[in-house]
Amino acid sequence: AQKITQTQPGMFVQEKEAVTLDCTYDTSDPSYGLFWYKQPSSGEMIFLIYQGSYDQQNATEGRYSLNFQKARKSANLVISASQLGDSAMYFCAMRGHNQAGTALIFGKGTTLSVSS
Amino acid sequence: NAGVTQTPKFQVLKTGQSMTLQCAQDMNHNSMYWYRQDPGMGLRLIYYSASEGTTDKGEVPNGYNVSRLNKREFSLRLESAAPSQTSVYFCASRGGIHQETQYFGPGTRLLVL
């Protein structure tokens, strides 16, 4: 069965510092996709970054990068130069080949708090 | 371009009442999804629709029905609401550059008393 594990319930960082949010996954499919979403206190789910299992390079989107280590089955999110607006819940998700085909399987999330 | 919209934003129901959550997307995506989010948890799939005219059950379909009215609209119906259905409901559609990304609506907060 496919599974996403986020072991950090909460992370604290100061402005302008970099932070890494951990995510490990479990799947037996050779083809899969990995995603990170941000959920601020207002509640919406905001797509941040995507990594395909066959992508040779780690994905980057502005201040976000995904540290993809296939052999270790990890897909950590790195946020460089944290800002106060980065305070939110962050979810790692995987597109698996479950009964719902392309539906996403989510981890339980990590709450990031950025202080000045 | 509004993306994914959901109505209502908030609803209070009594046990046994019925309601329909509406979702629409204007991105011309084929696949649409309904998830629920409970406290301290990630999202779980209720139902999905790979294309107009097709729907399939997800991880937690009991107590729900769906209708894919056309390519734009995908509704979720609670026939007889129960307190266990108190949750935040998100609709999503899939597309984008990688054809993989799911884009979410703002969510509906449902309280069943």
Short mmCIF file of C-alpha atoms in Angstrom, two decimals:
data_model
loop_
_atom_site.label_atom_id
_atom_site.label_comp_id
_atom_site.label_asym_id
_atom_site.label_seq_id
_atom_site.Cartn_x
_atom_site.Cartn_y
_atom_site.Cartn_z
CA ALA A 1 0.00 0.00 0.00
CA GLN A 2 1.13 3.52 -0.71
CA LYS A 3 1.91 5.73 2.25
CA ILE A 4 3.29 9.17 3.04
CA THR A 5 5.01 9.86 6.36
CA GLN A 6 5.75 13.29 7.79
CA THR A 7 7.47 12.86 11.13
CA GLN A 8 7.73 16.51 12.18
CA PRO A 9 4.47 17.74 13.71
CA GLY A 10 5.93 21.23 14.10
CA MET A 11 8.99 23.17 12.99
CA PHE A 12 10.23 26.56 14.13
CA VAL A 13 12.54 28.82 12.15
CA GLN A 14 13.60 32.44 12.14
CA GLU A 15 13.11 34.76 9.22
CA LYS A 16 15.73 34.49 6.47
CA GLU A 17 16.85 31.06 7.60
CA ALA A 18 16.44 27.94 5.48
CA VAL A 19 14.26 25.08 6.69
CA THR A 20 13.80 21.47 5.60
CA LEU A 21 10.49 19.67 6.00
CA ASP A 22 10.80 15.90 5.92
CA CYS A 23 8.73 13.50 3.87
CA THR A 24 9.20 9.80 3.24
CA TYR A 25 7.02 7.68 1.02
CA ASP A 26 6.33 4.06 0.35
CA THR A 27 5.24 2.65 -2.97
CA SER A 28 5.98 -0.32 -5.15
CA ASP A 29 5.04 1.52 -8.35
CA PRO A 30 7.96 2.52 -10.58
CA SER A 31 6.04 5.58 -11.77
CA TYR A 32 4.75 8.10 -9.26
CA GLY A 33 4.60 11.80 -8.53
CA LEU A 34 5.40 13.71 -5.37
CA PHE A 35 3.85 17.02 -4.36
CA TRP A 36 4.03 19.63 -1.65
CA TYR A 37 1.07 21.80 -0.68
CA LYS A 38 0.85 24.74 1.70
CA GLN A 39 -2.23 25.32 3.83
CA PRO A 40 -2.23 28.72 5.57
CA SER A 41 -4.55 29.47 8.45
CA SER A 42 -7.16 30.69 5.96
CA GLY A 43 -7.58 27.05 4.93
CA GLU A 44 -6.95 26.87 1.20
CA MET A 45 -4.58 24.30 -0.30
CA ILE A 46 -1.84 25.91 -2.37
CA PHE A 47 0.28 23.84 -4.75
CA LEU A 48 4.00 24.46 -4.28
CA ILE A 49 6.11 21.96 -6.17
CA TYR A 50 6.03 18.67 -8.09
CA GLN A 51 8.62 15.93 -8.65
CA GLY A 52 8.16 13.02 -11.01
CA SER A 53 9.78 9.71 -10.17
CA TYR A 54 11.70 9.69 -13.44
CA ASP A 55 12.88 13.28 -13.23
CA GLN A 56 16.68 13.39 -13.17
CA GLN A 57 16.95 16.72 -11.42
CA ASN A 58 15.43 17.97 -8.20
CA ALA A 59 12.48 20.27 -8.74
CA THR A 60 12.76 23.95 -7.87
CA GLU A 61 10.14 26.71 -7.76
CA GLY A 62 11.47 30.03 -6.54
CA ARG A 63 12.40 29.65 -2.85
CA TYR A 64 11.11 26.07 -2.80
CA SER A 65 13.15 23.06 -3.77
CA LEU A 66 12.45 19.38 -3.43
CA ASN A 67 15.33 17.21 -2.25
CA PHE A 68 14.44 13.94 -3.98
CA GLN A 69 16.39 10.88 -2.85
CA LYS A 70 14.84 7.97 -4.66
CA ALA A 71 16.84 5.18 -3.03
CA ARG A 72 15.89 6.46 0.41
CA LYS A 73 12.30 7.16 -0.69
CA SER A 74 12.44 10.68 0.64
CA ALA A 75 11.13 13.93 -0.83
CA ASN A 76 12.02 16.71 1.56
CA LEU A 77 10.90 20.28 0.96
CA VAL A 78 13.54 22.97 1.40
CA ILE A 79 12.42 26.56 1.87
CA SER A 80 15.25 29.03 1.52
CA ALA A 81 15.20 32.45 3.19
CA SER A 82 12.03 31.90 5.22
CA GLN A 83 9.47 34.68 5.42
CA LEU A 84 6.76 35.36 7.98
CA GLY A 85 4.20 34.50 5.32
CA ASP A 86 5.60 30.97 5.14
CA SER A 87 3.98 30.15 8.49
CA ALA A 88 1.45 27.47 7.59
CA MET A 89 0.76 23.74 7.51
CA TYR A 90 2.69 21.88 4.80
CA PHE A 91 1.51 18.62 3.30
CA CYS A 92 3.51 16.12 1.32
CA ALA A 93 1.45 14.04 -1.11
CA MET A 94 1.97 11.28 -3.63
CA ARG A 95 0.07 10.41 -6.77
CA GLY A 96 -0.32 6.72 -6.59
CA HIS A 97 -1.94 4.01 -8.63
CA ASN A 98 -4.56 3.10 -6.10
CA GLN A 99 -8.15 2.29 -6.89
CA ALA A 100 -8.75 5.93 -7.64
CA GLY A 101 -5.99 6.02 -10.20
CA THR A 102 -4.54 9.48 -9.97
CA ALA A 103 -5.85 10.58 -6.59
CA LEU A 104 -3.39 12.00 -4.09
CA ILE A 105 -2.34 10.30 -0.88
CA PHE A 106 -1.47 12.84 1.82
CA GLY A 107 0.74 12.85 4.87
CA LYS A 108 -0.53 14.30 8.13
CA GLY A 109 1.32 17.55 7.67
CA THR A 110 3.96 19.68 9.37
CA THR A 111 3.19 23.04 10.95
CA LEU A 112 5.87 25.61 10.18
CA SER A 113 6.18 28.69 12.36
CA VAL A 114 8.43 31.53 11.19
CA SER A 115 9.41 34.18 13.72
CA SER A 116 11.02 37.58 13.28
CA ASN B 1 -9.99 32.64 -14.52
CA ALA B 2 -11.42 31.64 -11.12
CA GLY B 3 -9.81 28.19 -10.95
CA VAL B 4 -11.84 25.89 -8.70
CA THR B 5 -14.83 27.35 -6.88
CA GLN B 6 -16.93 25.76 -4.14
CA THR B 7 -20.23 26.67 -2.54
CA PRO B 8 -21.18 27.08 0.20
CA LYS B 9 -18.16 28.15 2.24
CA PHE B 10 -19.76 27.13 5.52
CA GLN B 11 -22.82 25.10 6.46
CA VAL B 12 -24.45 23.85 9.64
CA LEU B 13 -26.76 20.84 9.37
CA LYS B 14 -28.79 18.81 11.80
CA THR B 15 -28.38 15.05 11.87
CA GLY B 16 -30.48 13.50 9.12
CA GLN B 17 -30.64 16.57 6.90
CA SER B 18 -29.37 16.47 3.34
CA MET B 19 -27.33 18.90 1.32
CA THR B 20 -25.29 19.20 -1.86
CA LEU B 21 -21.84 20.73 -2.05
CA GLN B 22 -21.18 22.37 -5.39
CA CYS B 23 -17.86 22.53 -7.22
CA ALA B 24 -16.93 24.04 -10.56
CA GLN B 25 -13.66 24.53 -12.45
CA ASP B 26 -12.90 26.70 -15.45
CA MET B 27 -9.54 25.17 -16.40
CA ASN B 28 -10.97 22.60 -18.82
CA HIS B 29 -9.65 19.74 -16.71
CA ASN B 30 -11.01 16.23 -17.19
CA SER B 31 -10.42 14.82 -13.71
CA MET B 32 -12.10 16.12 -10.58
CA TYR B 33 -11.95 14.96 -6.95
CA TRP B 34 -13.67 15.34 -3.60
CA TYR B 35 -11.59 15.08 -0.42
CA ARG B 36 -12.35 15.57 3.24
CA GLN B 37 -9.94 16.90 5.85
CA ASP B 38 -10.33 16.07 9.51
CA PRO B 39 -8.35 17.69 12.36
CA GLY B 40 -4.74 16.55 12.53
CA MET B 41 -4.99 14.64 9.30
CA GLY B 42 -4.22 15.04 5.68
CA LEU B 43 -6.88 14.90 3.03
CA ARG B 44 -8.69 11.66 2.23
CA LEU B 45 -10.38 10.91 -1.07
CA ILE B 46 -14.16 10.50 -1.05
CA TYR B 47 -14.98 10.19 -4.75
CA TYR B 48 -13.40 11.11 -8.02
CA SER B 49 -14.37 11.54 -11.65
CA ALA B 50 -11.84 10.80 -14.37
CA SER B 51 -14.01 12.41 -17.04
CA GLU B 52 -17.51 13.66 -17.71
CA GLY B 53 -19.99 10.87 -17.12
CA THR B 54 -17.77 8.69 -14.91
CA THR B 55 -17.38 8.55 -11.15
CA ASP B 56 -15.59 6.18 -8.78
CA LYS B 57 -15.31 5.63 -5.05
CA GLY B 58 -12.28 6.67 -3.09
CA GLU B 59 -11.06 5.78 0.38
CA VAL B 60 -14.07 7.05 2.38
CA PRO B 61 -17.22 7.02 0.17
CA ASN B 62 -19.81 5.83 2.68
CA GLY B 63 -22.62 8.32 3.25
CA TYR B 64 -21.89 10.32 0.09
CA ASN B 65 -22.98 10.42 -3.52
CA VAL B 66 -21.59 12.43 -6.40
CA SER B 67 -22.69 13.74 -9.77
CA ARG B 68 -20.47 14.87 -12.63
CA LEU B 69 -22.98 17.19 -14.20
CA ASN B 70 -20.72 18.25 -17.08
CA LYS B 71 -17.01 18.83 -17.61
CA ARG B 72 -17.02 21.88 -15.32
CA GLU B 73 -19.15 20.74 -12.40
CA PHE B 74 -18.80 17.96 -9.84
CA SER B 75 -21.19 17.91 -6.87
CA LEU B 76 -21.10 15.98 -3.60
CA ARG B 77 -24.33 15.04 -1.84
CA LEU B 78 -24.93 14.02 1.73
CA GLU B 79 -28.31 12.25 1.80
CA SER B 80 -28.62 11.94 5.59
CA ALA B 81 -25.94 13.87 7.42
CA ALA B 82 -24.24 12.38 10.47
CA PRO B 83 -21.97 14.06 13.06
CA SER B 84 -19.08 11.94 11.73
CA GLN B 85 -19.36 13.92 8.49
CA THR B 86 -18.35 17.13 10.24
CA SER B 87 -15.26 18.07 8.27
CA VAL B 88 -13.75 20.42 5.73
CA TYR B 89 -14.51 19.35 2.17
CA PHE B 90 -12.21 20.17 -0.72
CA CYS B 91 -12.87 19.82 -4.39
CA ALA B 92 -9.93 19.58 -6.80
CA SER B 93 -9.28 19.25 -10.50
CA ARG B 94 -6.19 17.87 -12.18
CA GLY B 95 -4.14 19.40 -14.95
CA GLY B 96 -1.35 21.91 -15.35
CA ILE B 97 2.04 21.74 -17.02
CA HIS B 98 2.78 18.23 -15.84
CA GLN B 99 -0.85 17.12 -16.21
CA GLU B 100 -0.38 15.84 -12.68
CA THR B 101 -1.06 18.74 -10.38
CA GLN B 102 -4.32 18.94 -8.48
CA TYR B 103 -5.69 22.42 -7.91
CA PHE B 104 -7.98 22.85 -4.94
CA GLY B 105 -11.01 24.95 -4.25
CA PRO B 106 -11.24 27.06 -1.07
CA GLY B 107 -13.08 24.35 0.86
CA THR B 108 -16.47 23.99 2.57
CA ARG B 109 -16.61 23.78 6.35
CA LEU B 110 -19.48 21.51 7.37
CA LEU B 111 -20.76 21.12 10.91
CA VAL B 112 -23.32 18.40 11.61
CA LEU B 113 -25.07 18.70 14.94
#
